[in-house]
Every structure is written in C-alpha cells, then in structure tokens.
PDB file of C-alpha atoms and ligand atoms in Angstrom:
ATOM      1  CA  MET M   1       4.207 102.473 -81.218  1.00 61.00           C
ATOM      2  CA  LEU M   2       5.873 104.320 -84.079  1.00 71.00           C
ATOM      3  CA  GLN M   3       8.980 104.968 -82.038  1.00 70.00           C
ATOM      4  CA  ASP M   4       9.164 101.372 -80.837  1.00 69.00           C
ATOM      5  CA  LEU M   5       9.281 100.157 -84.414  1.00 73.00           C
ATOM      6  CA  LEU M   6      11.847 102.684 -85.527  1.00 90.00           C
ATOM      7  CA  ASP M   7      14.028 102.148 -82.460  1.00 93.00           C
ATOM      8  CA  ASN M   8      14.726  98.643 -83.690  1.00 96.00           C
ATOM      9  CA  ILE M   9      16.087  99.870 -87.023  1.00 98.00           C
ATOM     10  CA  ARG M  10      19.744 100.783 -87.467  1.00 98.00           C
ATOM     11  CA  VAL M  11      21.635 102.358 -90.340  1.00 98.00           C
ATOM     12  CA  VAL M  12      25.144 100.964 -90.729  1.00 98.00           C
ATOM     13  CA  LEU M  13      27.747 102.889 -92.764  1.00 98.00           C
ATOM     14  CA  VAL M  14      30.814 100.882 -93.755  1.00 98.00           C
ATOM     15  CA  HIS M  15      34.200 102.669 -94.111  1.00 98.00           C
ATOM     16  CA  THR M  16      32.811 106.087 -94.988  1.00 98.00           C
ATOM     17  CA  SER M  17      35.532 108.417 -96.354  1.00 98.00           C
ATOM     18  CA  HIS M  18      33.863 111.820 -96.146  1.00 98.00           C
ATOM     19  CA  PRO M  19      32.641 113.025 -92.745  1.00 98.00           C
ATOM     20  CA  GLY M  20      30.274 115.415 -94.554  1.00 98.00           C
ATOM     21  CA  ASN M  21      28.401 112.386 -95.841  1.00 98.00           C
ATOM     22  CA  ILE M  22      28.032 111.039 -92.325  1.00 98.00           C
ATOM     23  CA  GLY M  23      26.453 114.330 -91.276  1.00 98.00           C
ATOM     24  CA  ALA M  24      24.132 114.304 -94.276  1.00 98.00           C
ATOM     25  CA  VAL M  25      23.125 110.726 -93.437  1.00 98.00           C
ATOM     26  CA  ALA M  26      22.244 111.782 -89.880  1.00 98.00           C
ATOM     27  CA  ARG M  27      20.038 114.532 -91.268  1.00 98.00           C
ATOM     28  CA  ALA M  28      18.366 112.171 -93.743  1.00 98.00           C
ATOM     29  CA  MET M  29      17.690 109.717 -90.926  1.00 97.00           C
ATOM     30  CA  LYS M  30      16.214 112.271 -88.565  1.00 96.00           C
ATOM     31  CA  THR M  31      13.760 113.550 -91.178  1.00 96.00           C
ATOM     32  CA  MET M  32      12.381 110.011 -91.322  1.00 95.00           C
ATOM     33  CA  CYS M  33      12.397 109.406 -87.542  1.00 94.00           C
ATOM     34  CA  LEU M  34      15.358 107.007 -87.584  1.00 96.00           C
ATOM     35  CA  LYS M  35      18.006 107.478 -84.930  1.00 96.00           C
ATOM     36  CA  ASN M  36      20.385 104.527 -84.613  1.00 98.00           C
ATOM     37  CA  LEU M  37      23.583 105.068 -86.578  1.00 98.00           C
ATOM     38  CA  TYR M  38      26.470 102.588 -86.573  1.00 98.00           C
ATOM     39  CA  LEU M  39      29.792 103.549 -88.145  1.00 98.00           C
ATOM     40  CA  VAL M  40      32.234 100.841 -89.159  1.00 98.00           C
ATOM     41  CA  GLN M  41      35.717 102.398 -89.171  1.00 98.00           C
ATOM     42  CA  PRO M  42      34.871 105.815 -90.625  1.00 98.00           C
ATOM     43  CA  LYS M  43      37.942 107.579 -91.992  1.00 98.00           C
ATOM     44  CA  LEU M  44      37.309 110.796 -90.055  1.00 97.00           C
ATOM     45  CA  PHE M  45      34.847 110.937 -87.181  1.00 97.00           C
ATOM     46  CA  PRO M  46      33.923 112.952 -85.217  1.00 97.00           C
ATOM     47  CA  ASP M  47      34.671 115.848 -87.529  1.00 97.00           C
ATOM     48  CA  PRO M  48      33.359 119.417 -87.910  1.00 97.00           C
ATOM     49  CA  ALA M  49      32.304 118.647 -91.503  1.00 97.00           C
ATOM     50  CA  ALA M  50      29.948 115.990 -90.197  1.00 98.00           C
ATOM     51  CA  THR M  51      28.476 118.325 -87.605  1.00 97.00           C
ATOM     52  CA  VAL M  52      27.887 121.099 -90.141  1.00 97.00           C
ATOM     53  CA  ARG M  53      26.081 118.803 -92.575  1.00 97.00           C
ATOM     54  CA  ALA M  54      23.964 117.226 -89.838  1.00 97.00           C
ATOM     55  CA  LYS M  55      22.211 120.548 -89.096  1.00 95.00           C
ATOM     56  CA  GLN M  56      19.743 119.811 -86.280  1.00 95.00           C
ATOM     57  CA  ALA M  57      20.477 116.087 -86.328  1.00 97.00           C
ATOM     58  CA  GLU M  58      23.616 116.358 -84.244  1.00 97.00           C
ATOM     59  CA  ASP M  59      22.091 114.137 -81.567  1.00 97.00           C
ATOM     60  CA  ILE M  60      22.287 111.231 -84.003  1.00 97.00           C
ATOM     61  CA  LEU M  61      26.007 111.860 -84.481  1.00 98.00           C
ATOM     62  CA  ASP M  62      26.517 112.179 -80.714  1.00 98.00           C
ATOM     63  CA  ASN M  63      24.887 108.815 -80.161  1.00 98.00           C
ATOM     64  CA  ALA M  64      26.489 107.071 -83.162  1.00 98.00           C
ATOM     65  CA  ILE M  65      28.158 103.783 -82.296  1.00 98.00           C
ATOM     66  CA  LEU M  66      31.653 103.211 -83.664  1.00 98.00           C
ATOM     67  CA  VAL M  67      32.725  99.633 -84.340  1.00 98.00           C
ATOM     68  CA  ASP M  68      35.665  97.909 -86.029  1.00 98.00           C
ATOM     69  CA  THR M  69      33.811  95.426 -88.199  1.00 98.00           C
ATOM     70  CA  LEU M  70      30.502  95.031 -89.994  1.00 98.00           C
ATOM     71  CA  GLN M  71      30.089  91.771 -88.090  1.00 98.00           C
ATOM     72  CA  GLU M  72      30.032  93.702 -84.803  1.00 98.00           C
ATOM     73  CA  ALA M  73      27.498  96.197 -86.109  1.00 98.00           C
ATOM     74  CA  ILE M  74      24.981  93.526 -87.108  1.00 98.00           C
ATOM     75  CA  ALA M  75      25.732  90.739 -84.614  1.00 98.00           C
ATOM     76  CA  ASP M  76      22.376  90.986 -82.780  1.00 97.00           C
ATOM     77  CA  CYS M  77      20.192  91.591 -85.868  1.00 97.00           C
ATOM     78  CA  CYS M  78      17.775  89.029 -87.295  1.00 96.00           C
ATOM     79  CA  LEU M  79      17.228  90.844 -90.564  1.00 97.00           C
ATOM     80  CA  VAL M  80      20.111  92.482 -92.421  1.00 98.00           C
ATOM     81  CA  MET M  81      19.587  94.380 -95.684  1.00 98.00           C
ATOM     82  CA  GLY M  82      22.565  95.402 -97.834  1.00 97.00           C
ATOM     83  CA  THR M  83      22.299  98.190-100.377  1.00 98.00           C
ATOM     84  CA  SER M  84      24.122  98.129-103.676  1.00 96.00           C
ATOM     85  CA  ALA M  85      24.100 100.056-106.907  1.00 93.00           C
ATOM     86  CA  ARG M  86      25.312  97.075-108.921  1.00 84.00           C
ATOM     87  CA  PRO M  87      24.486  93.399-109.383  1.00 80.00           C
ATOM     88  CA  ARG M  88      26.983  90.778-108.182  1.00 79.00           C
ATOM     89  CA  ASN M  89      28.559  87.731-109.786  1.00 79.00           C
ATOM     90  CA  LEU M  90      26.932  85.437-107.286  1.00 82.00           C
ATOM     91  CA  VAL M  91      23.415  86.833-107.499  1.00 86.00           C
ATOM     92  CA  TRP M  92      22.193  87.500-103.976  1.00 91.00           C
ATOM     93  CA  PRO M  93      18.500  87.404-102.995  1.00 93.00           C
ATOM     94  CA  SER M  94      17.191  90.882-103.589  1.00 93.00           C
ATOM     95  CA  MET M  95      14.117  92.795-102.584  1.00 94.00           C
ATOM     96  CA  ASP M  96      12.661  95.770-104.341  1.00 94.00           C
ATOM     97  CA  ILE M  97      12.812  98.918-102.312  1.00 96.00           C
ATOM     98  CA  ALA M  98       9.094  99.265-101.587  1.00 96.00           C
ATOM     99  CA  GLN M  99       8.859  95.649-100.489  1.00 96.00           C
ATOM    100  CA  ALA M 100      11.991  96.123 -98.362  1.00 97.00           C
ATOM    101  CA  GLY M 101      10.447  99.120 -96.588  1.00 97.00           C
ATOM    102  CA  LYS M 102       7.397  97.032 -95.683  1.00 96.00           C
ATOM    103  CA  GLN M 103       9.462  94.049 -94.583  1.00 96.00           C
ATOM    104  CA  ILE M 104      11.725  96.184 -92.410  1.00 96.00           C
ATOM    105  CA  ILE M 105       8.744  97.714 -90.588  1.00 95.00           C
ATOM    106  CA  LYS M 106       7.102  94.339 -90.190  1.00 93.00           C
ATOM    107  CA  GLU M 107      10.180  92.658 -88.731  1.00 94.00           C
ATOM    108  CA  SER M 108      11.325  95.611 -86.624  1.00 94.00           C
ATOM    109  CA  SER M 109       8.274  95.079 -84.425  1.00 90.00           C
ATOM    110  CA  GLN M 110       9.998  91.893 -83.280  1.00 92.00           C
ATOM    111  CA  TYR M 111      13.762  92.339 -83.346  1.00 94.00           C
ATOM    112  CA  PRO M 112      16.669  94.543 -84.467  1.00 96.00           C
ATOM    113  CA  VAL M 113      17.002  95.136 -88.190  1.00 97.00           C
ATOM    114  CA  ALA M 114      20.041  96.610 -89.979  1.00 98.00           C
ATOM    115  CA  ILE M 115      20.382  98.379 -93.307  1.00 98.00           C
ATOM    116  CA  VAL M 116      23.970  98.461 -94.522  1.00 98.00           C
ATOM    117  CA  PHE M 117      25.492 101.108 -96.813  1.00 98.00           C
ATOM    118  CA  GLY M 118      28.903 100.910 -98.489  1.00 98.00           C
ATOM    119  CA  ARG M 119      31.954 103.016 -99.226  1.00 98.00           C
ATOM    120  CA  GLU M 120      31.522 106.095-101.420  1.00 97.00           C
ATOM    121  CA  ARG M 121      33.883 104.824-104.120  1.00 96.00           C
ATOM    122  CA  THR M 122      33.554 101.087-104.071  1.00 96.00           C
ATOM    123  CA  GLY M 123      30.364 100.244-102.201  1.00 97.00           C
ATOM    124  CA  LEU M 124      30.136  96.993-100.243  1.00 97.00           C
ATOM    125  CA  THR M 125      32.440  94.037-100.897  1.00 96.00           C
ATOM    126  CA  ASN M 126      30.952  90.702-101.926  1.00 95.00           C
ATOM    127  CA  GLU M 127      31.811  89.338 -98.475  1.00 95.00           C
ATOM    128  CA  GLU M 128      29.857  92.161 -96.858  1.00 97.00           C
ATOM    129  CA  ILE M 129      26.828  91.612 -99.101  1.00 96.00           C
ATOM    130  CA  GLN M 130      26.987  87.939 -98.199  1.00 95.00           C
ATOM    131  CA  MET M 131      26.426  88.836 -94.538  1.00 96.00           C
ATOM    132  CA  CYS M 132      23.049  90.271 -95.565  1.00 96.00           C
ATOM    133  CA  HIS M 133      19.771  88.427 -96.026  1.00 96.00           C
ATOM    134  CA  TYR M 134      18.780  90.575 -98.959  1.00 96.00           C
ATOM    135  CA  GLN M 135      20.283  93.115-101.281  1.00 96.00           C
ATOM    136  CA  ILE M 136      18.334  96.283-102.042  1.00 96.00           C
ATOM    137  CA  ASN M 137      18.873  98.231-105.221  1.00 96.00           C
ATOM    138  CA  ILE M 138      17.423 101.691-105.791  1.00 96.00           C
ATOM    139  CA  PRO M 139      16.339 101.753-109.426  1.00 95.00           C
ATOM    140  CA  ALA M 140      18.268 104.508-111.223  1.00 95.00           C
ATOM    141  CA  ASN M 141      19.763 105.554-114.556  1.00 95.00           C
ATOM    142  CA  PRO M 142      21.426 102.371-115.865  1.00 93.00           C
ATOM    143  CA  HIS M 143      24.349 104.482-117.092  1.00 95.00           C
ATOM    144  CA  TYR M 144      24.759 106.360-113.797  1.00 95.00           C
ATOM    145  CA  SER M 145      23.200 104.379-111.010  1.00 94.00           C
ATOM    146  CA  SER M 146      25.429 105.264-108.077  1.00 96.00           C
ATOM    147  CA  LEU M 147      23.668 107.701-105.741  1.00 97.00           C
ATOM    148  CA  ASN M 148      25.409 109.816-103.151  1.00 98.00           C
ATOM    149  CA  LEU M 149      25.542 107.882 -99.882  1.00 98.00           C
ATOM    150  CA  ALA M 150      23.200 110.214 -97.973  1.00 98.00           C
ATOM    151  CA  ALA M 151      20.770 110.322-100.920  1.00 98.00           C
ATOM    152  CA  ALA M 152      20.618 106.518-100.848  1.00 98.00           C
ATOM    153  CA  VAL M 153      19.980 106.544 -97.088  1.00 98.00           C
ATOM    154  CA  GLN M 154      17.251 109.169 -97.578  1.00 98.00           C
ATOM    155  CA  ILE M 155      15.393 107.063-100.129  1.00 98.00           C
ATOM    156  CA  VAL M 156      15.560 103.872 -98.103  1.00 98.00           C
ATOM    157  CA  ALA M 157      14.543 105.727 -94.925  1.00 97.00           C
ATOM    158  CA  TYR M 158      11.564 107.247 -96.726  1.00 97.00           C
ATOM    159  CA  GLU M 159      10.445 103.861 -98.021  1.00 97.00           C
ATOM    160  CA  ILE M 160      10.489 102.644 -94.418  1.00 96.00           C
ATOM    161  CA  TYR M 161       8.725 105.694 -93.038  1.00 95.00           C
ATOM    162  CA  LYS M 162       5.959 105.523 -95.656  1.00 93.00           C
ATOM    163  CA  ASN M 163       4.748 102.345 -94.018  1.00 92.00           C
ATOM    164  CA  VAL M 164       4.365 103.845 -90.582  1.00 87.00           C
ATOM    165  CA  MET M 165       2.305 106.708 -91.945  1.00 76.00           C
ATOM    166  CA  GLU M 166      -0.196 104.213 -93.319  1.00 66.00           C
ATOM    167  CA  PRO M 167      -2.605 102.248 -91.152  1.00 56.00           C
ATOM    168  CA  MET M 168      -0.597  99.443 -89.623  1.00 53.00           C
ATOM    169  CA  GLU M 169      -1.656  96.273 -91.370  1.00 52.00           C
ATOM    170  CA  SER M 170       1.737  94.980 -90.302  1.00 48.00           C
ATOM    171  CA  ALA M 171       1.147  95.600 -86.608  1.00 49.00           C
ATOM    172  CA  HIS M 172       0.176  92.036 -85.833  1.00 50.00           C
ATOM    173  CA  LYS M 173       3.054  89.741 -85.078  1.00 54.00           C
ATOM    174  CA  ASP M 174       3.476  86.534 -86.996  1.00 58.00           C
ATOM    175  CA  PRO M 175       3.678  83.680 -84.548  1.00 56.00           C
ATOM    176  CA  VAL M 176       7.200  82.785 -85.585  1.00 64.00           C
ATOM    177  CA  ASN M 177       9.722  81.135 -83.352  1.00 83.00           C
ATOM    178  CA  GLU M 178      12.711  83.180 -82.414  1.00 92.00           C
ATOM    179  CA  LEU M 179      14.965  83.824 -85.396  1.00 93.00           C
ATOM    180  CA  ALA M 180      18.724  83.418 -85.133  1.00 95.00           C
ATOM    181  CA  VAL M 181      20.726  86.636 -84.905  1.00 95.00           C
ATOM    182  CA  GLN M 182      23.540  87.353 -87.351  1.00 94.00           C
ATOM    183  CA  ALA M 183      26.292  86.350 -84.902  1.00 96.00           C
ATOM    184  CA  GLU M 184      24.704  82.908 -84.536  1.00 96.00           C
ATOM    185  CA  LEU M 185      24.525  82.487 -88.298  1.00 96.00           C
ATOM    186  CA  GLN M 186      28.150  83.551 -88.598  1.00 95.00           C
ATOM    187  CA  GLY M 187      29.077  80.948 -85.972  1.00 97.00           C
ATOM    188  CA  LEU M 188      27.242  78.300 -87.991  1.00 97.00           C
ATOM    189  CA  TYR M 189      29.025  79.252 -91.228  1.00 96.00           C
ATOM    190  CA  GLU M 190      32.436  79.114 -89.564  1.00 97.00           C
ATOM    191  CA  HIS M 191      31.660  75.750 -87.984  1.00 97.00           C
ATOM    192  CA  LEU M 192      30.378  74.371 -91.290  1.00 97.00           C
ATOM    193  CA  GLU M 193      33.467  75.573 -93.120  1.00 97.00           C
ATOM    194  CA  GLN M 194      35.719  73.855 -90.558  1.00 97.00           C
ATOM    195  CA  VAL M 195      33.877  70.561 -90.940  1.00 97.00           C
ATOM    196  CA  LEU M 196      33.875  70.714 -94.728  1.00 97.00           C
ATOM    197  CA  ILE M 197      37.631  71.267 -94.639  1.00 97.00           C
ATOM    198  CA  GLN M 198      38.066  68.352 -92.209  1.00 96.00           C
ATOM    199  CA  LEU M 199      36.007  66.207 -94.575  1.00 96.00           C
ATOM    200  CA  ALA M 200      38.214  67.358 -97.473  1.00 95.00           C
ATOM    201  CA  TYR M 201      35.048  68.470 -99.253  1.00 96.00           C
ATOM    202  CA  LEU M 202      36.306  72.040 -99.206  1.00 96.00           C
ATOM    203  CA  ASP M 203      39.871  72.811-100.243  1.00 96.00           C
ATOM    204  CA  PRO M 204      40.913  75.999 -98.399  1.00 96.00           C
ATOM    205  CA  ALA M 205      43.479  76.657-101.130  1.00 97.00           C
ATOM    206  CA  GLN M 206      40.689  76.651-103.721  1.00 96.00           C
ATOM    207  CA  PRO M 207      37.468  77.507-101.902  1.00 95.00           C
ATOM    208  CA  GLY M 208      35.631  78.767-105.012  1.00 95.00           C
ATOM    209  CA  GLN M 209      32.072  79.892-104.286  1.00 94.00           C
ATOM    210  CA  LEU M 210      31.133  77.030-101.983  1.00 95.00           C
ATOM    211  CA  MET M 211      30.818  78.990 -98.727  1.00 95.00           C
ATOM    212  CA  PRO M 212      29.005  81.991-100.227  1.00 94.00           C
ATOM    213  CA  ARG M 213      26.581  79.588-101.919  1.00 94.00           C
ATOM    214  CA  LEU M 214      25.900  77.724 -98.693  1.00 95.00           C
ATOM    215  CA  GLN M 215      25.506  81.030 -96.880  1.00 93.00           C
ATOM    216  CA  ARG M 216      22.980  82.120 -99.480  1.00 93.00           C
ATOM    217  CA  LEU M 217      21.096  78.855 -99.068  1.00 94.00           C
ATOM    218  CA  TYR M 218      20.865  79.184 -95.271  1.00 93.00           C
ATOM    219  CA  ASN M 219      20.047  82.884 -95.530  1.00 89.00           C
ATOM    220  CA  ARG M 220      17.052  82.056 -97.693  1.00 90.00           C
ATOM    221  CA  ALA M 221      15.686  79.813 -94.977  1.00 91.00           C
ATOM    222  CA  ARG M 222      15.713  82.569 -92.299  1.00 91.00           C
ATOM    223  CA  LEU M 223      16.884  80.048 -89.707  1.00 95.00           C
ATOM    224  CA  GLU M 224      15.457  79.974 -86.202  1.00 94.00           C
ATOM    225  CA  LYS M 225      17.725  79.766 -83.149  1.00 95.00           C
ATOM    226  CA  ALA M 226      16.666  76.171 -82.485  1.00 95.00           C
ATOM    227  CA  GLU M 227      17.449  75.213 -86.093  1.00 95.00           C
ATOM    228  CA  VAL M 228      20.933  76.693 -85.862  1.00 96.00           C
ATOM    229  CA  ASN M 229      21.451  74.609 -82.725  1.00 96.00           C
ATOM    230  CA  ILE M 230      20.383  71.436 -84.545  1.00 96.00           C
ATOM    231  CA  LEU M 231      22.710  72.127 -87.464  1.00 97.00           C
ATOM    232  CA  ARG M 232      25.628  72.870 -85.158  1.00 97.00           C
ATOM    233  CA  GLY M 233      24.850  69.744 -83.151  1.00 97.00           C
ATOM    234  CA  MET M 234      25.022  67.719 -86.368  1.00 96.00           C
ATOM    235  CA  LEU M 235      28.352  69.309 -87.255  1.00 97.00           C
ATOM    236  CA  THR M 236      29.735  68.521 -83.810  1.00 97.00           C
ATOM    237  CA  ALA M 237      28.591  64.896 -84.186  1.00 96.00           C
ATOM    238  CA  VAL M 238      30.425  64.668 -87.514  1.00 96.00           C
ATOM    239  CA  GLN M 239      33.561  66.100 -85.891  1.00 96.00           C
ATOM    240  CA  LYS M 240      33.379  63.581 -83.024  1.00 97.00           C
ATOM    241  CA  LYS M 241      33.272  60.696 -85.502  1.00 95.00           C
ATOM    242  CA  LEU M 242      36.164  62.164 -87.446  1.00 93.00           C
ATOM    243  CA  ASN M 243      38.357  62.541 -84.395  1.00 90.00           C
TER     244      ASN M 243
HETATM  245  N1  SAH S   1      30.387 102.436-106.829  1.00 67.71           N
HETATM  246  C1  SAH S   1      29.683 101.939-105.690  1.00 67.71           C
HETATM  247  C2  SAH S   1      28.651 102.921-105.257  1.00 67.71           C
HETATM  248  C3  SAH S   1      28.945 103.499-103.966  1.00 67.71           C
HETATM  249  S1  SAH S   1      27.749 104.683-103.520  1.00 67.71           S
HETATM  250  C4  SAH S   1      29.006 100.636-106.034  1.00 67.71           C
HETATM  251  O1  SAH S   1      29.129 100.202-107.145  1.00 67.71           O
HETATM  252  O2  SAH S   1      28.359 100.016-105.190  1.00 67.71           O
HETATM  253  C5  SAH S   1      27.769 104.477-101.769  1.00 67.71           C
HETATM  254  C6  SAH S   1      26.682 103.619-101.210  1.00 67.71           C
HETATM  255  O3  SAH S   1      25.411 104.218-101.428  1.00 67.71           O
HETATM  256  C7  SAH S   1      26.571 102.217-101.786  1.00 67.71           C
HETATM  257  O4  SAH S   1      27.497 101.331-101.218  1.00 67.71           O
HETATM  258  C8  SAH S   1      25.149 101.868-101.403  1.00 67.71           C
HETATM  259  O5  SAH S   1      25.109 101.532-100.038  1.00 67.71           O
HETATM  260  C9  SAH S   1      24.428 103.196-101.610  1.00 67.71           C
HETATM  261  N2  SAH S   1      23.894 103.328-102.974  1.00 67.71           N
HETATM  262  C10 SAH S   1      24.256 104.195-103.928  1.00 67.71           C
HETATM  263  N3  SAH S   1      23.518 104.032-105.046  1.00 67.71           N
HETATM  264  C11 SAH S   1      22.659 103.033-104.788  1.00 67.71           C
HETATM  265  C12 SAH S   1      21.621 102.388-105.544  1.00 67.71           C
HETATM  266  N4  SAH S   1      21.306 102.732-106.798  1.00 67.71           N
HETATM  267  N5  SAH S   1      20.934 101.381-104.936  1.00 67.71           N
HETATM  268  C13 SAH S   1      21.221 101.007-103.672  1.00 67.71           C
HETATM  269  N6  SAH S   1      22.176 101.574-102.927  1.00 67.71           N
HETATM  270  C14 SAH S   1      22.886 102.578-103.463  1.00 67.71           C
END
C-alpha cells in the first residue's frame, strides 16, 4: 500500500549544476521512501560526486531517468507541483507545504504526481512554473529564503511521508473521472494559442500575459480528459469555420 502510493510520486530536478546535489537529493528521497528521480539536462551526470553524496541511495541514481525537457518529465502526470523560493509576477496558485504533502499522497493513489525543483542559482523559470498546477513555497527567513536544493527536496519529501505514517484517511478514492495528463493540457494550450492567433485576438509579436493567464485558469479547473476533448473539439470547429 505504502509503496504503491510512493511509486506514483516523482522528483524532477531541472538543469542541476552540481552533481553533488543530485546525490544528496537521492539520499534525501530514499530516507523518505521515494525512489523515482527524473533529471532534466543535468550539467554533469553520472558523476563520482553524485555517487559519493548519495551514500546508500545509489540505486536511485542508477535508475534516474534523463530527459531533455521538463515537458517530457511530466507528460504523463495529472498533478504537477513546482517549488519556488520566491513569489512571481503572475501569482500562481500556491499550496502550503503541509497541505501539498496531503494532496500529493491523496492523488498519488490514482495517478502519477510530479514535484519539480529548479536550478541552484536561478530556480525555475516562469514558463516552468506555469506548467505546474500549484507552486509550493517552504516558509523560510524572508531575507534568506533560498534553501539548498537537496534540503528543499528533504523537506517536501518529509511532508509527503508524514501522511503515510498516519492512519490513511486519504486511502479512499474520490469518484472522479479521469483527469487529463500534462501532455494533454499542453496540447490544449498550444491549440488554443493557434486559434487565438488565427482570430487575431492574440498578437504573437505582443503576447503579454494572455497565455499564462489562460493556462492558470484551466489549471485551476483540474480538467478531465473528456473536458479537454470538448475544448479541443470546439477549437477545431472554430478553425473549420475560419478556413
Ligand atoms: N534563487 C532561486 C533558488 C534556487 S534554490 C530562486 O529564487 O528560486 C534551488 C531550488 O530549491 C529551487 O528552484 C526550489 O526548487 C528549491 N527551493 C529552495 N528554497 C526553497 C523554498 N524556500 N521553497 C520552495 N522551494 C525551494
């Protein structure tokens, strides 16, 4: 039961510079029974520095999945959480860390869930945060709020693990219809953008915040597969009329 839940959870590290941090992340994960690590274009990996820092969690490094883009790492996930030390201009829906831990356990009983961590120096870009349903912030010193990458993973992993140590109130499944995976949402956003350009509602030379705002709107709704199909069907109908 425990392992089934945790098997559906993946940690995604985006453009990590220091292999030592990747090793430390593997160790942090293993202490909290997580095992799925996705690496989006790490600077150096595999690397002895990663292996040394992983201690007995080398198996996680051996099984880590390397991908070229964040999109690939989260394509089949229905819930994607992004972590960030700082607020963004376009405020993204956020969840406090304890609530996020509960939500992740609840949803991982049904489908793959990703937690995304950014670059050591610059974190996640706005575009990357916008691929996430929610942003998680670890409350910290307002004058020095940026934790080491592996420390951030450790805290989030612990908040998740806490919920499996407690009696499982979340074990029952909500009778929800099948949620759309990230790749389907991405397909919808690209289709929508095309149509809005065709309609001259969106000027590609001056896109402003329109697409991120629409993405945020649809993200909030946690769209089901069937709903994505309806929306895409509507877009196709608009395109047929236009042509
Ligand atoms: N200067 C960067 C911080 C990078 S720290 C920034 O402003 O975002 C590397 C990564 O660790 C971050 O991308 C994030 O995934 C995680 N992290 C560090 N501190 C965090 C915090 N207080 N809350 C949530 N995630 C944090």
